[in-house]
Short mmCIF file of C-alpha atoms and ligand atoms in Angstrom, two decimals:
data_model
loop_
_atom_site.label_atom_id
_atom_site.label_comp_id
_atom_site.label_asym_id
_atom_site.label_seq_id
_atom_site.Cartn_x
_atom_site.Cartn_y
_atom_site.Cartn_z
CA MET A 1 107.41 69.67 94.32
CA THR A 2 110.80 70.58 96.87
CA PRO A 3 113.26 72.96 96.19
CA GLU A 4 115.39 69.77 95.39
CA GLU A 5 113.45 68.40 92.63
CA ILE A 6 112.46 71.74 91.58
CA LYS A 7 116.39 71.84 90.95
CA ILE A 8 116.55 68.52 89.24
CA LYS A 9 113.21 69.39 86.47
CA ASP A 10 115.05 73.06 86.04
CA LYS A 11 118.16 71.32 84.62
CA ASP A 12 117.05 70.88 80.76
CA ILE A 13 115.00 73.92 81.05
CA HIS A 14 116.84 77.25 83.33
CA ALA A 15 114.21 78.84 84.35
CA PHE A 16 115.63 79.62 87.52
CA LEU A 17 118.46 81.45 88.59
CA GLU A 18 118.02 80.68 91.87
CA VAL A 19 115.63 78.15 93.87
CA PHE A 20 115.57 79.38 97.64
CA ASP A 21 116.16 76.41 100.07
CA ASP A 22 114.63 78.29 102.31
CA ALA A 23 111.01 79.03 100.45
CA LYS A 24 108.20 78.95 103.18
CA SER A 25 104.52 79.55 103.51
CA TYR A 26 103.73 83.27 105.34
CA GLY A 27 100.67 81.61 106.18
CA ASN A 28 97.18 82.04 105.72
CA GLY A 29 95.93 84.30 102.84
CA ILE A 30 93.91 84.00 99.51
CA LEU A 31 96.90 82.46 97.86
CA SER A 32 97.72 79.56 100.97
CA GLY A 33 99.85 77.64 100.15
CA LYS A 34 100.27 78.86 95.96
CA LYS A 35 104.23 78.32 94.95
CA ILE A 36 104.90 81.48 92.92
CA SER A 37 107.71 82.27 91.15
CA ILE A 38 109.36 85.63 90.59
CA LYS A 39 111.11 87.87 87.91
CA ASP A 40 114.90 88.21 88.91
CA ASN A 41 114.18 92.49 88.31
CA MET A 42 111.89 92.34 91.87
CA LEU A 43 113.06 93.20 95.27
CA PHE A 44 113.00 90.41 98.17
CA SER A 45 114.10 91.57 101.05
CA SER A 46 117.87 89.45 101.85
CA HIS A 47 117.86 87.50 98.40
CA LYS A 48 119.25 88.54 95.53
CA ALA A 49 118.27 90.30 92.10
CA SER A 50 120.06 90.62 89.49
CA ALA A 51 117.53 91.90 86.61
CA GLY A 52 119.54 89.30 84.57
CA SER A 53 122.68 91.45 84.17
CA LYS A 54 126.46 90.62 85.69
CA MET A 55 126.04 94.66 86.95
CA LEU A 56 123.85 93.63 89.72
CA GLU A 57 125.54 90.26 89.88
CA ASN A 58 125.74 90.86 93.72
CA PHE A 59 123.00 92.84 94.88
CA THR A 60 120.90 92.03 97.56
CA ALA A 61 117.57 93.96 98.15
CA PRO A 62 117.25 95.26 100.87
CA TYR A 63 113.51 95.47 101.18
CA ASP A 64 110.36 94.13 99.71
CA ALA A 65 109.09 95.19 96.26
CA THR A 66 105.00 96.19 97.34
CA VAL A 67 104.14 93.11 94.71
CA VAL A 68 106.19 90.73 96.95
CA LYS A 69 104.75 92.42 100.22
CA LYS A 70 101.10 91.75 99.25
CA ILE A 71 101.61 88.43 97.90
CA LYS A 72 103.16 87.49 101.02
CA GLU A 73 100.19 88.94 102.73
CA ALA A 74 98.35 86.33 100.67
CA GLY A 75 100.34 82.99 101.98
CA VAL A 76 102.38 82.34 99.25
CA ILE A 77 105.40 80.33 99.01
CA ILE A 78 108.00 82.26 96.75
CA VAL A 79 110.09 79.04 95.22
CA GLY A 80 112.23 81.12 93.49
CA ARG A 81 113.52 84.05 90.98
CA THR A 82 113.63 83.96 87.66
CA ASN A 83 115.43 84.42 84.09
CA MET A 84 114.94 86.79 82.26
CA ASP A 85 117.03 89.27 80.05
CA GLU A 86 119.15 91.71 80.77
CA PHE A 87 117.58 94.29 81.87
CA ALA A 88 114.22 93.20 79.83
CA MET A 89 115.93 93.94 76.91
CA GLY A 90 114.97 91.17 74.54
CA SER A 91 112.46 88.88 73.45
CA SER A 92 113.78 85.65 74.01
CA THR A 93 115.86 85.24 77.49
CA GLU A 94 118.74 85.03 75.17
CA ASN A 95 120.04 88.54 76.47
CA SER A 96 120.29 87.53 80.35
CA ALA A 97 124.08 87.24 81.36
CA TYR A 98 122.95 83.70 83.07
CA GLY A 99 122.25 81.37 80.14
CA VAL A 100 119.21 80.77 77.83
CA THR A 101 115.98 79.57 79.36
CA LYS A 102 114.57 76.98 77.11
CA ASN A 103 111.29 75.84 75.92
CA PRO A 104 109.10 73.09 78.43
CA HIS A 105 107.18 72.27 75.22
CA ASP A 106 111.01 71.91 73.36
CA VAL A 107 114.07 72.65 74.31
CA GLY A 108 115.49 73.51 71.44
CA ARG A 109 113.49 76.28 71.31
CA VAL A 110 113.44 79.49 73.64
CA ALA A 111 110.88 80.62 75.79
CA GLY A 112 109.94 84.03 75.23
CA GLY A 113 111.13 86.95 76.56
CA THR A 114 111.49 89.01 79.24
CA SER A 115 109.97 87.22 81.35
CA GLY A 116 111.19 83.74 80.09
CA GLY A 117 111.82 82.02 83.08
CA ALA A 118 108.48 83.10 84.18
CA ALA A 119 106.24 81.05 81.63
CA ALA A 120 108.60 78.42 81.43
CA SER A 121 108.19 78.06 85.75
CA VAL A 122 104.72 77.74 85.44
CA ALA A 123 104.46 75.68 81.73
CA SER A 124 106.74 73.53 83.34
CA GLY A 125 104.72 72.70 86.35
CA MET A 126 108.03 74.35 88.77
CA CYS A 127 105.15 76.64 90.17
CA ASP A 128 101.77 77.21 90.24
CA MET A 129 101.83 80.75 89.63
CA ALA A 130 104.78 83.58 88.35
CA LEU A 131 105.08 87.56 88.58
CA GLY A 132 106.77 88.58 85.36
CA SER A 133 107.15 92.19 84.21
CA ASP A 134 105.47 93.51 80.85
CA THR A 135 107.43 96.73 79.11
CA GLY A 136 106.43 95.66 75.64
CA GLY A 137 104.67 92.41 75.72
CA SER A 138 107.60 90.41 77.87
CA ILE A 139 104.85 89.48 79.84
CA ARG A 140 102.49 88.09 76.78
CA GLN A 141 105.28 87.00 74.35
CA PRO A 142 106.32 84.21 77.09
CA ALA A 143 103.45 83.24 78.02
CA ALA A 144 102.02 82.65 74.55
CA PHE A 145 105.47 80.77 73.27
CA CYS A 146 104.99 78.24 76.54
CA GLY A 147 101.40 78.01 76.54
CA VAL A 148 99.95 79.85 79.61
CA VAL A 149 98.09 82.93 80.41
CA GLY A 150 99.90 86.08 80.62
CA LEU A 151 97.84 89.62 81.90
CA LYS A 152 99.93 93.33 81.70
CA PRO A 153 97.36 95.04 83.66
CA THR A 154 96.41 98.91 82.93
CA TYR A 155 99.30 101.03 83.28
CA GLY A 156 99.15 101.97 87.48
CA ARG A 157 97.07 99.36 88.22
CA VAL A 158 100.03 97.87 89.84
CA SER A 159 102.94 99.55 92.27
CA ARG A 160 106.34 99.45 90.61
CA ASN A 161 108.39 100.02 93.93
CA GLY A 162 110.72 97.65 93.83
CA LEU A 163 111.08 96.84 90.57
CA ILE A 164 114.48 97.46 88.51
CA SER A 165 113.39 99.82 86.10
CA TYR A 166 113.34 99.85 82.46
CA VAL A 167 110.98 102.02 80.79
CA SER A 168 109.30 104.09 83.85
CA SER A 169 106.50 104.82 81.39
CA PHE A 170 105.99 101.20 79.91
CA ASP A 171 106.88 99.25 82.51
CA GLN A 172 103.96 97.08 84.56
CA ILE A 173 104.15 94.16 86.63
CA GLY A 174 101.54 91.29 85.97
CA THR A 175 101.17 87.67 86.05
CA VAL A 176 101.66 84.18 84.32
CA THR A 177 99.57 81.50 85.18
CA LYS A 178 98.04 78.37 83.89
CA THR A 179 94.32 79.59 83.86
CA VAL A 180 92.23 82.95 83.54
CA SER A 181 90.73 82.45 86.95
CA ASP A 182 94.60 82.09 88.76
CA ALA A 183 95.28 85.62 86.68
CA GLU A 184 92.40 87.87 88.21
CA LEU A 185 93.09 85.98 91.71
CA LEU A 186 96.66 87.24 91.71
CA TYR A 187 95.90 90.11 90.22
CA ASN A 188 93.45 91.13 92.63
CA VAL A 189 96.61 90.46 95.10
CA ILE A 190 99.37 92.68 93.51
CA LYS A 191 96.81 95.93 92.13
CA GLY A 192 96.20 98.89 94.15
CA GLN A 193 97.58 102.70 95.01
CA ASP A 194 100.72 102.92 96.56
CA PRO A 195 102.05 105.98 98.71
CA LEU A 196 105.82 104.04 96.98
CA ASP A 197 104.78 104.74 94.00
CA SER A 198 102.84 108.15 92.34
CA THR A 199 102.11 106.42 88.87
CA THR A 200 99.54 104.22 90.67
CA ILE A 201 95.79 104.70 90.22
CA SER A 202 92.60 104.03 92.33
CA ASP A 203 90.16 101.56 91.31
CA ASP A 204 87.77 103.93 90.17
CA THR A 205 90.38 106.27 88.28
CA TYR A 206 88.53 105.01 85.02
CA LYS A 207 85.21 104.61 84.65
CA PRO A 208 83.77 102.45 82.22
CA SER A 209 82.63 103.88 78.86
CA ARG A 210 80.13 101.49 77.68
CA LYS A 211 78.08 97.91 78.95
CA PHE A 212 80.23 95.03 78.17
CA LEU A 213 78.10 93.66 75.05
CA LYS A 214 80.91 90.45 73.59
CA VAL A 215 82.23 92.91 70.64
CA ILE A 216 85.91 91.89 70.14
CA GLY A 217 87.00 94.03 67.22
CA ILE A 218 89.82 92.96 64.64
CA PRO A 219 91.96 95.97 63.21
CA LYS A 220 92.43 93.21 59.74
CA LYS A 221 95.11 94.76 57.81
CA PHE A 222 97.30 94.93 61.29
CA VAL A 223 96.85 91.85 61.15
CA GLU A 224 97.63 90.90 57.98
CA SER A 225 100.69 92.50 57.90
CA GLU A 226 103.34 91.07 56.12
CA GLY A 227 106.13 88.71 58.01
CA ILE A 228 103.62 86.71 59.79
CA SER A 229 103.58 82.91 59.95
CA ASP A 230 100.95 80.78 58.20
CA GLU A 231 100.76 78.88 61.43
CA VAL A 232 99.84 82.15 63.44
CA ARG A 233 97.12 83.40 60.77
CA ASN A 234 95.32 79.96 60.46
CA ASN A 235 95.56 79.56 64.48
CA PHE A 236 94.08 82.89 64.34
CA ALA A 237 91.18 82.51 62.65
CA GLU A 238 90.19 79.35 64.56
CA ALA A 239 90.61 81.70 67.67
CA VAL A 240 88.29 83.97 66.19
CA GLU A 241 85.45 81.40 64.71
CA LYS A 242 85.65 80.16 68.08
CA PHE A 243 85.00 83.75 69.47
CA LYS A 244 82.37 83.63 67.21
CA SER A 245 80.40 80.30 68.74
CA LEU A 246 80.49 81.48 72.30
CA GLY A 247 78.30 84.59 70.83
CA TYR A 248 80.67 87.48 70.49
CA LYS A 249 80.25 89.95 67.68
CA ILE A 250 83.36 90.71 65.57
CA LYS A 251 83.43 93.92 63.91
CA GLU A 252 86.28 94.72 61.56
CA VAL A 253 88.61 97.75 62.37
CA GLU A 254 90.44 100.57 60.63
CA LEU A 255 93.30 101.62 63.14
CA PRO A 256 95.54 103.68 60.25
CA ASN A 257 97.67 104.71 62.89
CA LEU A 258 98.68 100.97 65.14
CA LYS A 259 100.92 100.30 62.42
CA TYR A 260 103.40 102.93 64.20
CA ALA A 261 103.62 101.21 67.50
CA LEU A 262 106.52 99.47 66.52
CA PRO A 263 109.08 101.87 65.93
CA VAL A 264 107.23 104.42 68.59
CA TYR A 265 108.01 101.69 70.81
CA TYR A 266 112.04 101.63 69.42
CA ILE A 267 112.71 105.20 70.24
CA ILE A 268 110.72 106.00 73.64
CA ALA A 269 112.52 102.47 75.04
CA PRO A 270 115.21 103.03 74.32
CA ALA A 271 115.24 107.09 75.29
CA GLU A 272 113.94 105.97 78.64
CA ALA A 273 116.37 103.34 80.12
CA SER A 274 119.30 105.23 78.40
CA SER A 275 118.59 107.46 81.58
CA ASN A 276 117.33 104.75 83.46
CA LEU A 277 120.54 103.29 83.33
CA ALA A 278 122.81 106.01 84.56
CA ARG A 279 122.42 105.19 87.86
CA PHE A 280 124.54 102.01 87.00
CA ASP A 281 127.86 104.29 87.75
CA GLY A 282 130.00 101.47 90.27
CA VAL A 283 129.35 103.57 92.82
CA LYS A 284 125.88 103.39 93.89
CA TYR A 285 125.33 99.62 92.86
CA GLY A 286 126.60 96.78 92.08
CA LEU A 287 129.62 96.18 89.85
CA HIS A 288 132.40 98.53 90.45
CA LYS A 289 135.92 98.18 88.31
CA GLU A 290 138.80 100.38 88.96
CA GLY A 291 140.04 102.28 85.89
CA ILE A 292 142.92 104.97 85.96
CA ASP A 293 140.87 108.23 87.71
CA GLY A 294 137.13 109.04 88.32
CA ILE A 295 136.15 108.78 84.79
CA ASP A 296 137.15 105.89 83.75
CA ASP A 297 136.12 103.66 85.96
CA TYR A 298 132.70 104.83 84.93
CA PHE A 299 133.48 103.67 81.15
CA GLU A 300 134.78 100.07 82.89
CA THR A 301 132.42 98.90 85.03
CA ARG A 302 129.64 100.02 82.82
CA GLY A 303 131.93 98.41 79.95
CA ALA A 304 132.50 95.35 81.64
CA GLY A 305 128.91 95.25 83.84
CA PHE A 306 126.77 95.81 80.38
CA GLY A 307 125.97 93.01 77.76
CA ARG A 308 125.64 93.78 74.38
CA GLU A 309 121.37 94.49 73.95
CA VAL A 310 121.96 97.12 76.97
CA ARG A 311 124.84 98.78 75.08
CA ARG A 312 123.25 99.22 72.15
CA ARG A 313 119.91 100.94 74.12
CA ILE A 314 122.01 102.92 75.88
CA ILE A 315 123.90 104.07 72.25
CA LEU A 316 120.22 104.22 70.77
CA GLY A 317 118.01 106.12 73.69
CA THR A 318 121.04 108.44 73.59
CA TYR A 319 120.99 109.55 70.65
CA VAL A 320 117.81 109.72 69.74
CA LEU A 321 117.68 112.50 72.78
CA SER A 322 120.99 114.24 72.07
CA SER A 323 120.61 117.66 70.92
CA GLY A 324 119.85 118.27 67.19
CA TYR A 325 117.88 114.44 67.36
CA TYR A 326 115.52 115.33 69.83
CA ASP A 327 112.27 116.50 67.74
CA GLU A 328 113.26 114.72 64.84
CA TYR A 329 112.86 111.32 67.20
CA TYR A 330 112.47 111.63 70.57
CA GLY A 331 109.58 114.28 69.84
CA LYS A 332 107.78 112.30 66.74
CA ALA A 333 107.47 109.76 69.24
CA VAL A 334 105.99 111.35 72.22
CA ALA A 335 103.28 112.75 69.26
CA ALA A 336 102.73 109.52 67.84
CA ARG A 337 101.94 107.94 70.75
CA ARG A 338 99.39 110.39 71.72
CA LEU A 339 97.70 109.35 68.27
CA ILE A 340 97.66 105.85 68.72
CA THR A 341 96.83 106.22 72.65
CA ALA A 342 93.48 108.38 70.91
CA GLU A 343 92.92 105.97 68.50
CA LEU A 344 92.80 103.08 70.61
CA ARG A 345 90.63 104.73 73.19
CA SER A 346 87.83 105.88 70.47
CA LEU A 347 88.07 101.94 69.46
CA PHE A 348 87.20 100.88 73.01
CA GLU A 349 83.43 103.46 72.79
CA GLU A 350 82.63 100.91 70.45
CA VAL A 351 83.92 97.36 71.17
CA ASP A 352 85.09 95.91 74.25
CA MET A 353 88.16 94.45 73.13
CA MET A 354 90.96 93.91 70.13
CA LEU A 355 91.43 90.65 69.50
CA THR A 356 94.82 90.15 67.48
CA PRO A 357 97.38 87.28 67.58
CA THR A 358 100.14 87.38 70.50
CA THR A 359 103.02 87.05 68.47
CA PRO A 360 103.91 86.60 64.50
CA SER A 361 105.27 83.04 64.86
CA PRO A 362 105.76 80.05 67.01
CA ALA A 363 108.60 79.92 69.44
CA TRP A 364 111.85 79.98 67.18
CA LYS A 365 114.91 78.16 67.96
CA VAL A 366 117.75 79.26 69.98
CA GLY A 367 119.75 81.37 68.39
CA GLU A 368 118.47 81.67 65.40
CA LYS A 369 117.54 85.38 65.91
CA SER A 370 120.61 86.65 68.23
CA LYS A 371 122.45 87.96 65.04
CA SER A 372 120.21 90.51 64.51
CA PRO A 373 118.36 93.10 67.08
CA LEU A 374 116.05 94.11 64.23
CA GLU A 375 114.62 90.81 63.40
CA MET A 376 114.14 90.20 67.21
CA TYR A 377 112.46 93.68 67.54
CA LEU A 378 110.08 92.62 65.19
CA GLU A 379 108.81 90.30 66.95
CA ASP A 380 106.71 93.20 69.04
CA ILE A 381 105.11 93.82 66.41
CA PHE A 382 101.54 92.61 68.27
CA THR A 383 102.72 93.67 72.49
CA VAL A 384 103.98 97.31 72.19
CA HIS A 385 100.75 99.21 71.69
CA ALA A 386 99.00 97.76 75.52
CA ASN A 387 102.12 99.84 76.97
CA ILE A 388 102.24 102.47 74.76
CA SER A 389 98.73 103.28 75.77
CA GLY A 390 98.44 102.01 79.29
CA CYS A 391 95.97 99.69 78.68
CA PRO A 392 95.72 96.27 79.40
CA ALA A 393 95.71 93.29 77.64
CA ILE A 394 96.01 89.25 78.10
CA SER A 395 97.84 86.41 76.07
CA LEU A 396 95.62 83.27 76.13
CA PRO A 397 96.56 79.91 74.85
CA SER A 398 94.85 79.30 71.40
CA GLY A 399 96.05 75.34 70.58
CA LEU A 400 99.41 74.27 68.88
CA ALA A 401 101.50 74.37 65.74
CA GLY A 402 103.28 71.00 65.75
CA LYS A 403 103.95 70.93 69.79
CA LEU A 404 104.51 74.38 70.27
CA PRO A 405 101.66 76.65 71.62
CA LEU A 406 100.43 79.92 69.82
CA GLY A 407 98.74 83.25 71.56
CA ILE A 408 95.59 84.87 71.04
CA GLU A 409 95.86 88.38 72.44
CA LEU A 410 93.05 90.12 74.12
CA THR A 411 93.24 94.07 75.02
CA ALA A 412 90.69 96.24 76.60
CA ASP A 413 90.34 99.82 77.32
CA LEU A 414 91.70 100.95 80.40
CA GLY A 415 90.65 99.73 83.80
CA ARG A 416 88.63 97.24 82.03
CA GLU A 417 91.54 94.45 83.39
CA ASP A 418 87.00 92.54 84.05
CA ASN A 419 86.53 92.79 80.37
CA LEU A 420 89.59 90.36 79.71
CA PHE A 421 88.69 88.31 82.51
CA ALA A 422 85.41 87.70 81.18
CA ALA A 423 86.56 87.08 77.63
CA GLY A 424 89.47 84.97 78.55
CA LYS A 425 87.25 82.48 81.03
CA ASP A 426 84.43 81.93 78.25
CA PHE A 427 87.43 81.46 75.33
CA MET A 428 88.86 78.81 77.93
CA GLY A 429 86.04 77.76 78.91
CA GLU A 430 86.67 78.16 81.89
N1 LIG B 1 110.88 92.61 73.29
C1 LIG B 1 111.23 93.88 73.97
C2 LIG B 1 112.22 94.87 74.50
O1 LIG B 1 113.23 94.29 74.03
C3 LIG B 1 109.76 94.20 75.06
C4 LIG B 1 110.88 94.04 76.39
C5 LIG B 1 109.63 93.95 78.09
O2 LIG B 1 108.63 94.27 77.97
N2 LIG B 1 110.68 94.41 78.85
O3 LIG B 1 112.15 95.69 74.63
#
């Protein structure tokens, strides 16, 4: 598709905040000629990067993010920047300051979030692949809603240099593609240790603790939690049968602490976000509003630049970090994070991967959950454990509920993307 054709097709979907008229090929490489979209929170030199926020409406990137540099070297064509929930806070792309992205399978429904634009751009055929970011499910959930493959790599595998921060200890850049083979291809291009991100790791940081034996663990109680839709239950049962028919051994496992992942996430995420977003003070970046004095400038700018959900998270974050509440909330969440991580990692001594649905329900109608932040947070039940522990996870398309796609999710031990690719290709018949 030419930029003009993409713009026409995107009128109904709104996957893109900008289609680049000057998109060009960066030469020969392993991804030569592949059309790729980047999420609006990644810096692409001399192009806008707004993180879906009014705060950065006119912000132009002064340099390339490491991932952007790497895909250029691999020969891609960067077709545009995709819509997202403001500062990557949300689960439906409805929190973007620039309008909602619609699901290409049903434009009355959301595409998921926060990389809703990324998933919709691939699912609708407007590009071949996309880069998204995943802090609590933001690649995997929209991939499931749009019927494509979404990979969140191990924490530290992909450099965050040039990614606008949300929760620095959870954020990870990953891929949205049509196939698992493409996910592997793109992942191999973007991964690697980077002197510009000291949290990145080398390829041999995590040695495999066991040989890949096609053993999958299912946390049965967790998968059967309240609030999981019948469509998802049935689809999941079919996926389990499919894995069995492919020669996988299925083991029921107990992870008693997994149920704390969601509350842990919704304490640590706002805490880190409130600190990361302090930099938007009307002086250093983006929007500036005049008040009656310096302090008032700060209030005016942040009041005008941040949307409701972002303000809610900042308030929650400063609350859980404030003296008197720190031990009760943040301190406890950090301790629980350690328990969840230890529990998951010891599971991976017994099984190669854990299997769950990606989401508790298919894509909802635009506006259906906008009034209830809590309902929206509950949608992340199956994805946040991977970010809390740093483990890699992939969402695979697993069929339809009516015309709406559903996804299943595999989580592997730290550094074991190879297991996800192997099982993913088996499941998809690649
Ligand atoms: N839905 C989660 C949140 O709102 C995750 C978002 C993400 O992964 N960026 O924080």
